[in-house]
Tab-separated table of C-alpha atoms in Angstrom:
chain	number	residue	atom	x	y	z
J	1	MET	CA	103.230	283.188	16.577
J	2	ILE	CA	102.293	282.448	20.166
J	3	GLY	CA	101.277	286.089	20.614
J	4	VAL	CA	99.083	285.971	17.513
J	5	PHE	CA	97.206	282.911	18.763
J	6	ARG	CA	96.881	284.367	22.279
J	7	ALA	CA	95.645	287.716	20.896
J	8	GLY	CA	93.114	285.750	18.851
J	9	GLY	CA	91.675	284.283	22.042
J	10	PHE	CA	93.333	280.864	21.972
J	11	PRO	CA	93.873	279.489	25.500
J	12	LEU	CA	97.404	278.534	26.555
J	13	ASP	CA	96.652	274.822	26.361
J	14	LEU	CA	95.464	274.959	22.755
J	15	THR	CA	98.239	277.396	21.804
J	16	HIS	CA	100.798	274.947	23.186
J	17	HIS	CA	99.494	272.103	21.039
J	18	VAL	CA	99.074	274.297	17.961
J	19	MET	CA	102.738	275.312	18.257
J	20	HIS	CA	103.723	271.631	18.346
J	21	ALA	CA	101.518	270.852	15.348
J	22	LEU	CA	102.984	273.733	13.364
J	23	GLY	CA	106.559	273.354	14.538
J	24	SER	CA	107.001	269.592	14.613
J	25	ARG	CA	104.801	268.673	11.714
J	26	ALA	CA	104.189	271.656	9.421
J	27	LEU	CA	107.512	273.515	9.784
J	28	GLY	CA	109.674	270.431	10.242
J	29	PHE	CA	111.254	271.162	13.611
J	30	THR	CA	112.147	268.186	15.745
J	31	GLU	CA	113.003	267.935	19.387
J	32	GLU	CA	116.582	267.170	20.384
J	33	LEU	CA	116.729	263.556	21.556
J	34	PHE	CA	120.029	263.799	23.412
J	35	ASP	CA	120.872	265.338	26.774
J	36	ASP	CA	122.614	268.695	26.755
J	37	PRO	CA	126.160	268.161	27.993
J	38	ALA	CA	126.297	271.771	29.263
J	39	SER	CA	128.189	272.392	32.469
J	40	THR	CA	126.314	272.918	35.705
J	41	ALA	CA	129.059	275.079	37.199
J	42	PRO	CA	127.757	278.067	39.228
J	43	GLN	CA	128.790	280.558	36.540
J	44	GLU	CA	126.855	278.524	33.952
J	45	VAL	CA	123.767	278.515	36.160
J	46	ARG	CA	124.015	282.303	36.596
J	47	ALA	CA	124.479	282.787	32.859
J	48	GLN	CA	121.451	280.599	32.105
J	49	ALA	CA	119.342	282.533	34.627
J	50	ALA	CA	120.375	285.839	33.027
J	51	ALA	CA	119.549	284.497	29.574
J	52	TYR	CA	116.149	283.325	30.834
J	53	GLU	CA	115.382	286.774	32.265
J	54	GLY	CA	116.385	288.398	28.985
J	55	MET	CA	114.168	286.012	27.080
J	56	ALA	CA	111.278	286.725	29.454
J	57	ARG	CA	111.534	290.445	28.688
J	58	HIS	CA	111.777	290.001	24.929
J	59	TYR	CA	109.506	286.983	24.442
J	60	PRO	CA	106.841	287.079	27.155
J	61	HIS	CA	104.498	284.763	25.261
J	62	VAL	CA	107.131	282.028	25.010
J	63	ILE	CA	107.773	282.212	28.761
J	64	GLU	CA	104.035	282.262	29.527
J	65	LEU	CA	103.568	279.131	27.442
J	66	ALA	CA	106.616	277.342	28.868
J	67	ARG	CA	105.425	277.916	32.429
J	68	SER	CA	101.976	276.511	31.694
J	69	VAL	CA	102.961	273.151	30.199
J	70	ALA	CA	102.358	269.868	32.007
J	71	GLN	CA	103.686	266.600	30.608
J	72	ASP	CA	103.169	262.885	30.960
J	73	ARG	CA	106.751	261.817	31.761
J	74	ALA	CA	106.104	258.277	30.486
J	75	SER	CA	105.614	259.617	26.943
J	76	VAL	CA	108.386	262.212	26.799
J	77	VAL	CA	111.348	261.737	24.473
J	78	GLY	CA	114.454	263.391	25.876
J	79	GLN	CA	113.713	266.486	27.934
J	80	GLY	CA	110.509	267.984	26.635
J	81	CYS	CA	106.828	267.670	26.012
J	82	ASP	CA	104.643	264.593	25.734
J	83	ASP	CA	105.608	263.519	22.222
J	84	ARG	CA	102.945	260.859	21.849
J	85	PHE	CA	100.168	263.283	22.765
J	86	GLU	CA	101.588	266.011	20.488
J	87	PHE	CA	101.838	263.598	17.562
J	88	GLU	CA	98.254	262.401	18.036
J	89	PHE	CA	96.971	265.971	18.466
J	90	ALA	CA	98.718	267.156	15.294
J	91	LEU	CA	97.507	264.144	13.338
J	92	ASP	CA	93.897	264.772	14.454
J	93	VAL	CA	94.138	268.465	13.502
J	94	LEU	CA	95.585	267.652	10.084
J	95	LEU	CA	93.100	264.864	9.344
J	96	ASP	CA	90.162	267.051	10.432
J	97	GLY	CA	91.427	269.801	8.141
J	98	PHE	CA	91.805	267.400	5.244
J	99	GLU	CA	88.286	266.090	5.811
J	100	ARG	CA	86.892	269.642	5.917
J	101	LEU	CA	88.645	270.559	2.653
J	102	HIS	CA	87.418	267.371	1.003
J	103	GLY	CA	83.852	268.105	2.126
J	104	GLN	CA	84.125	271.598	0.621
J	105	GLY	CA	85.293	270.176	-2.709
J	106	TRP	CA	88.627	271.981	-2.397
J	107	THR	CA	91.090	271.821	-5.264
J	108	SER	CA	94.453	273.428	-5.871
J	109	THR	CA	93.699	274.023	-9.527
J	110	PRO	CA	91.802	277.160	-10.589
């Protein structure tokens, strides 16, 4: 999905927020609120680095987006993005869409 938005000319910033709006609100994904108890042993670090490199080769758009994100740490839940901003952004997008549909006289019945 990131690649589709990027190919359509969406900038990284907007793509990032669109993915939150779709994932967290429309598709029902939620961010993990608890710390990952994964080991930080050297072999774990090497394994994580190898997995990251594999992901970068297979999913370049995900890596591009992840590297571009800046967060307000005061509004982050767990280890992730600025949840307050993402909620407000998604709500604005949804409400604007609802208003547009209402103005067009949209109906789900034929």
